[in-house]
Amino acid sequence: MNLRSRRGQGTIEFQIISVLVLFPLLMGVIQMGLLVVSKNTLNVAALGAARAGAASGGDQDAMKAALVVGLAPLHASSAKAVTGVGMGDITSLNYPMVMGEALIASKLTNPLFSTITVRNPTADAFADFGVKTKLGTIIPVTNVYDNAAVGARSRQTRADALLLKIDVRYCEELVIPIIKDLILATLNSPLSGASAPDRVCYVAGRVPLTSQSIVRMTVAPIREKLL
């Protein structure tokens, strides 16, 4: 085999390796990078939802509304489809238009693909420290540290009971071609052991991301709003 033939064979082999290995690997790296950005956005959104809950007595609607706003940046691509302007083209002049469209997309999408689960205060905490008022059963936020007694049912102090702890789950869309199908096929396989809620995400072309946030409540939590 002459030198020219060897060079031609090497070129073909490199092209085959590029198509079968390097390109999918590169696309996988890009998709993972996008998921890291989405996870960081979710962390910030979860904190915003927890802060809204802490300032509203644990109002679920307030937390959901804050989550919609926090996750709006993830819908910038939907805004670009409508306005022709994305986050990379944003200026002080078009910012309201772009973010307005992103917020609309977030409002439409989040009820389908996001959930907020309250982990604390618990029903047992309300049983231990709850006080009935016209608004409902509340846990008072005043003079929290005057009494460090531990509740019989919750095994918490009132200070611990007033920590709002939420888990937020969001199904983020995969957008990179080819690698998207490979990831979803692997995660949704019968042998993956995925839960039913996770499989719902996979069928929709998405993967579940989770975040947790803890904020001290500044307004007395109302059982009827929170649980």
Tab-separated table of C-alpha atoms in Angstrom:
chain	number	residue	atom	x	y	z
A	1	MET	CA	0.000	0.000	0.000
A	2	ASN	CA	1.512	3.336	-1.064
A	3	LEU	CA	1.669	6.467	1.080
A	4	ARG	CA	-1.314	8.130	-0.652
A	5	SER	CA	-3.525	5.124	0.008
A	6	ARG	CA	-2.543	5.080	3.666
A	7	ARG	CA	-3.382	8.759	4.015
A	8	GLY	CA	-6.773	8.189	2.380
A	9	GLN	CA	-7.490	5.294	4.690
A	10	GLY	CA	-6.525	7.382	7.720
A	11	THR	CA	-8.893	10.160	6.628
A	12	ILE	CA	-11.797	7.732	6.284
A	13	GLU	CA	-11.091	6.195	9.679
A	14	PHE	CA	-10.968	9.646	11.293
A	15	GLN	CA	-14.298	10.577	9.717
A	16	ILE	CA	-15.900	7.377	10.974
A	17	ILE	CA	-14.576	7.940	14.498
A	18	SER	CA	-15.744	11.568	14.395
A	19	VAL	CA	-19.271	10.614	13.389
A	20	LEU	CA	-19.640	7.688	15.788
A	21	VAL	CA	-17.721	8.980	18.813
A	22	LEU	CA	-16.515	12.566	18.795
A	23	PHE	CA	-19.679	14.312	17.599
A	24	PRO	CA	-22.008	12.511	20.051
A	25	LEU	CA	-19.488	13.179	22.829
A	26	LEU	CA	-19.372	16.875	21.962
A	27	MET	CA	-23.151	17.112	21.838
A	28	GLY	CA	-23.356	15.333	25.191
A	29	VAL	CA	-20.969	17.842	26.755
A	30	ILE	CA	-23.046	20.746	25.402
A	31	GLN	CA	-26.287	19.216	26.702
A	32	MET	CA	-24.790	18.604	30.134
A	33	GLY	CA	-23.588	22.207	30.226
A	34	LEU	CA	-27.114	23.407	29.484
A	35	LEU	CA	-28.488	21.201	32.260
A	36	VAL	CA	-25.982	22.675	34.733
A	37	VAL	CA	-27.211	26.169	33.819
A	38	SER	CA	-30.816	24.989	34.216
A	39	LYS	CA	-30.035	23.469	37.619
A	40	ASN	CA	-28.471	26.716	38.834
A	41	THR	CA	-31.513	28.628	37.591
A	42	LEU	CA	-33.774	26.188	39.422
A	43	ASN	CA	-31.787	26.681	42.641
A	44	VAL	CA	-32.331	30.442	42.453
A	45	ALA	CA	-36.009	29.977	41.567
A	46	ALA	CA	-36.517	27.588	44.496
A	47	LEU	CA	-35.004	30.138	46.872
A	48	GLY	CA	-37.331	32.793	45.468
A	49	ALA	CA	-40.318	30.497	45.967
A	50	ALA	CA	-39.288	29.756	49.557
A	51	ARG	CA	-38.839	33.453	50.324
A	52	ALA	CA	-42.278	34.194	48.879
A	53	GLY	CA	-43.735	31.449	51.064
A	54	ALA	CA	-41.947	32.709	54.163
A	55	ALA	CA	-43.351	36.201	53.641
A	56	SER	CA	-46.916	35.062	52.923
A	57	GLY	CA	-47.595	32.561	55.672
A	58	GLY	CA	-46.754	29.676	53.369
A	59	ASP	CA	-49.229	30.599	50.640
A	60	GLN	CA	-48.877	27.958	47.908
A	61	ASP	CA	-50.067	30.334	45.183
A	62	ALA	CA	-47.422	32.900	46.152
A	63	MET	CA	-44.713	30.243	45.983
A	64	LYS	CA	-45.891	29.009	42.585
A	65	ALA	CA	-45.993	32.552	41.219
A	66	ALA	CA	-42.436	33.210	42.432
A	67	LEU	CA	-41.278	29.954	40.866
A	68	VAL	CA	-42.776	30.978	37.517
A	69	VAL	CA	-40.791	34.215	37.616
A	70	GLY	CA	-37.598	32.454	38.706
A	71	LEU	CA	-37.782	29.906	35.895
A	72	ALA	CA	-38.610	32.459	33.176
A	73	PRO	CA	-34.974	32.594	31.907
A	74	LEU	CA	-35.261	28.920	30.928
A	75	HIS	CA	-37.936	29.926	28.424
A	76	ALA	CA	-35.911	32.557	26.598
A	77	SER	CA	-35.777	30.319	23.516
A	78	SER	CA	-39.578	30.344	23.382
A	79	ALA	CA	-39.466	34.127	23.586
A	80	LYS	CA	-37.009	34.245	20.696
A	81	ALA	CA	-39.358	32.145	18.581
A	82	VAL	CA	-42.004	34.842	19.069
A	83	THR	CA	-39.940	38.035	19.120
A	84	GLY	CA	-36.877	36.991	17.142
A	85	VAL	CA	-34.723	38.220	20.035
A	86	GLY	CA	-33.070	35.914	22.571
A	87	MET	CA	-30.987	36.369	25.705
A	88	GLY	CA	-27.856	36.873	23.592
A	89	ASP	CA	-29.490	39.817	21.794
A	90	ILE	CA	-31.048	41.448	24.816
A	91	THR	CA	-30.618	45.189	25.414
A	92	SER	CA	-32.053	47.751	27.812
A	93	LEU	CA	-34.646	48.599	25.160
A	94	ASN	CA	-35.943	45.122	24.302
A	95	TYR	CA	-35.510	43.581	27.771
A	96	PRO	CA	-39.181	44.059	28.814
A	97	MET	CA	-40.413	42.485	25.571
A	98	VAL	CA	-38.082	39.482	25.728
A	99	MET	CA	-38.636	38.744	29.408
A	100	GLY	CA	-42.357	39.345	29.041
A	101	GLU	CA	-42.602	36.604	26.422
A	102	ALA	CA	-40.377	34.334	28.500
A	103	LEU	CA	-42.625	34.896	31.503
A	104	ILE	CA	-45.715	33.992	29.470
A	105	ALA	CA	-44.037	30.770	28.313
A	106	SER	CA	-43.045	30.010	31.913
A	107	LYS	CA	-46.642	30.507	33.101
A	108	LEU	CA	-47.903	28.075	30.481
A	109	THR	CA	-45.226	25.430	31.026
A	110	ASN	CA	-44.599	25.369	34.773
A	111	PRO	CA	-47.981	23.977	35.880
A	112	LEU	CA	-47.320	20.972	33.652
A	113	PHE	CA	-43.700	20.295	34.583
A	114	SER	CA	-43.017	21.719	38.052
A	115	THR	CA	-44.085	20.802	41.580
A	116	ILE	CA	-43.470	22.307	45.017
A	117	THR	CA	-43.531	19.970	48.004
A	118	VAL	CA	-43.549	21.441	51.524
A	119	ARG	CA	-41.389	19.395	53.898
A	120	ASN	CA	-41.594	21.742	56.864
A	121	PRO	CA	-43.618	22.918	58.812
A	122	THR	CA	-45.367	19.586	59.160
A	123	ALA	CA	-48.864	18.640	60.262
A	124	ASP	CA	-47.333	17.408	63.532
A	125	ALA	CA	-45.729	20.822	64.095
A	126	PHE	CA	-49.126	22.501	63.719
A	127	ALA	CA	-50.545	19.970	66.184
A	128	ASP	CA	-47.825	20.844	68.701
A	129	PHE	CA	-47.622	24.623	68.320
A	130	GLY	CA	-50.726	25.620	66.359
A	131	VAL	CA	-53.020	28.388	67.545
A	132	LYS	CA	-56.498	28.764	66.065
A	133	THR	CA	-57.321	32.206	64.639
A	134	LYS	CA	-59.835	33.701	62.222
A	135	LEU	CA	-57.374	33.090	59.403
A	136	GLY	CA	-56.876	29.453	60.352
A	137	THR	CA	-54.439	27.486	62.470
A	138	ILE	CA	-51.113	29.306	62.709
A	139	ILE	CA	-47.738	28.823	64.365
A	140	PRO	CA	-46.836	32.179	66.013
A	141	VAL	CA	-43.543	33.733	64.934
A	142	THR	CA	-43.162	36.030	67.954
A	143	ASN	CA	-40.898	35.265	70.923
A	144	VAL	CA	-39.617	32.174	69.156
A	145	TYR	CA	-36.619	31.598	71.404
A	146	ASP	CA	-38.381	32.206	74.729
A	147	ASN	CA	-39.488	28.581	74.821
A	148	ALA	CA	-37.217	25.804	73.632
A	149	ALA	CA	-39.658	23.019	74.486
A	150	VAL	CA	-39.767	20.112	72.050
A	151	GLY	CA	-43.164	19.202	70.619
A	152	ALA	CA	-44.503	15.762	71.524
A	153	ARG	CA	-45.494	14.851	67.963
A	154	SER	CA	-43.082	16.782	65.755
A	155	ARG	CA	-40.020	16.367	68.017
A	156	GLN	CA	-39.116	19.933	67.054
A	157	THR	CA	-38.832	23.244	68.849
A	158	ARG	CA	-41.051	26.055	67.593
A	159	ALA	CA	-37.980	27.683	66.056
A	160	ASP	CA	-37.369	24.535	64.019
A	161	ALA	CA	-41.027	24.293	63.083
A	162	LEU	CA	-40.874	27.802	61.601
A	163	LEU	CA	-38.234	26.876	59.056
A	164	LEU	CA	-39.966	26.677	55.692
A	165	LYS	CA	-38.397	23.797	53.782
A	166	ILE	CA	-39.529	23.081	50.237
A	167	ASP	CA	-38.519	20.655	47.522
A	168	VAL	CA	-38.921	21.874	43.956
A	169	ARG	CA	-38.995	19.547	40.964
A	170	TYR	CA	-38.878	20.703	37.363
A	171	CYS	CA	-38.745	18.729	34.133
A	172	GLU	CA	-36.237	20.481	31.895
A	173	GLU	CA	-36.385	20.005	28.139
A	174	LEU	CA	-33.451	18.395	26.322
A	175	VAL	CA	-32.648	20.334	23.166
A	176	ILE	CA	-29.526	18.855	21.562
A	177	PRO	CA	-30.425	16.475	18.682
A	178	ILE	CA	-29.313	12.834	18.663
A	179	ILE	CA	-27.886	12.921	22.185
A	180	LYS	CA	-31.366	13.833	23.416
A	181	ASP	CA	-32.780	10.570	22.070
A	182	LEU	CA	-29.842	8.566	23.440
A	183	ILE	CA	-30.244	10.018	26.940
A	184	LEU	CA	-34.014	9.566	27.029
A	185	ALA	CA	-33.846	6.020	25.675
A	186	THR	CA	-31.318	5.087	28.372
A	187	LEU	CA	-33.189	6.751	31.232
A	188	ASN	CA	-36.587	5.430	30.157
A	189	SER	CA	-35.492	1.851	29.537
A	190	PRO	CA	-37.291	-0.918	31.465
A	191	LEU	CA	-34.075	-1.654	33.347
A	192	SER	CA	-33.451	1.930	34.512
A	193	GLY	CA	-35.698	1.660	37.568
A	194	ALA	CA	-37.129	5.123	36.902
A	195	SER	CA	-40.168	6.230	38.890
A	196	ALA	CA	-43.517	6.904	37.252
A	197	PRO	CA	-43.185	10.727	37.575
A	198	ASP	CA	-39.708	10.557	36.023
A	199	ARG	CA	-41.004	8.520	33.097
A	200	VAL	CA	-43.637	11.187	32.461
A	201	CYS	CA	-40.762	13.657	32.060
A	202	TYR	CA	-38.901	11.329	29.715
A	203	VAL	CA	-41.938	10.810	27.487
A	204	ALA	CA	-42.218	14.593	27.170
A	205	GLY	CA	-38.577	14.824	26.071
A	206	ARG	CA	-37.449	16.192	29.435
A	207	VAL	CA	-35.414	15.169	32.457
A	208	PRO	CA	-36.272	15.912	36.114
A	209	LEU	CA	-34.186	18.417	38.061
A	210	THR	CA	-34.657	18.951	41.795
A	211	SER	CA	-33.727	21.639	44.286
A	212	GLN	CA	-34.346	22.308	47.955
A	213	SER	CA	-34.529	25.591	49.823
A	214	ILE	CA	-34.894	26.490	53.502
A	215	VAL	CA	-35.954	29.935	54.733
A	216	ARG	CA	-37.064	31.105	58.179
A	217	MET	CA	-40.667	32.213	58.113
A	218	THR	CA	-41.258	35.896	58.887
A	219	VAL	CA	-45.046	35.618	58.748
A	220	ALA	CA	-46.945	33.046	60.793
A	221	PRO	CA	-47.595	29.973	58.631
A	222	ILE	CA	-51.263	29.209	58.088
A	223	ARG	CA	-51.996	25.501	57.991
A	224	GLU	CA	-54.856	25.826	55.529
A	225	LYS	CA	-52.628	27.644	53.023
A	226	LEU	CA	-49.490	25.623	53.517
A	227	LEU	CA	-50.564	21.987	53.772
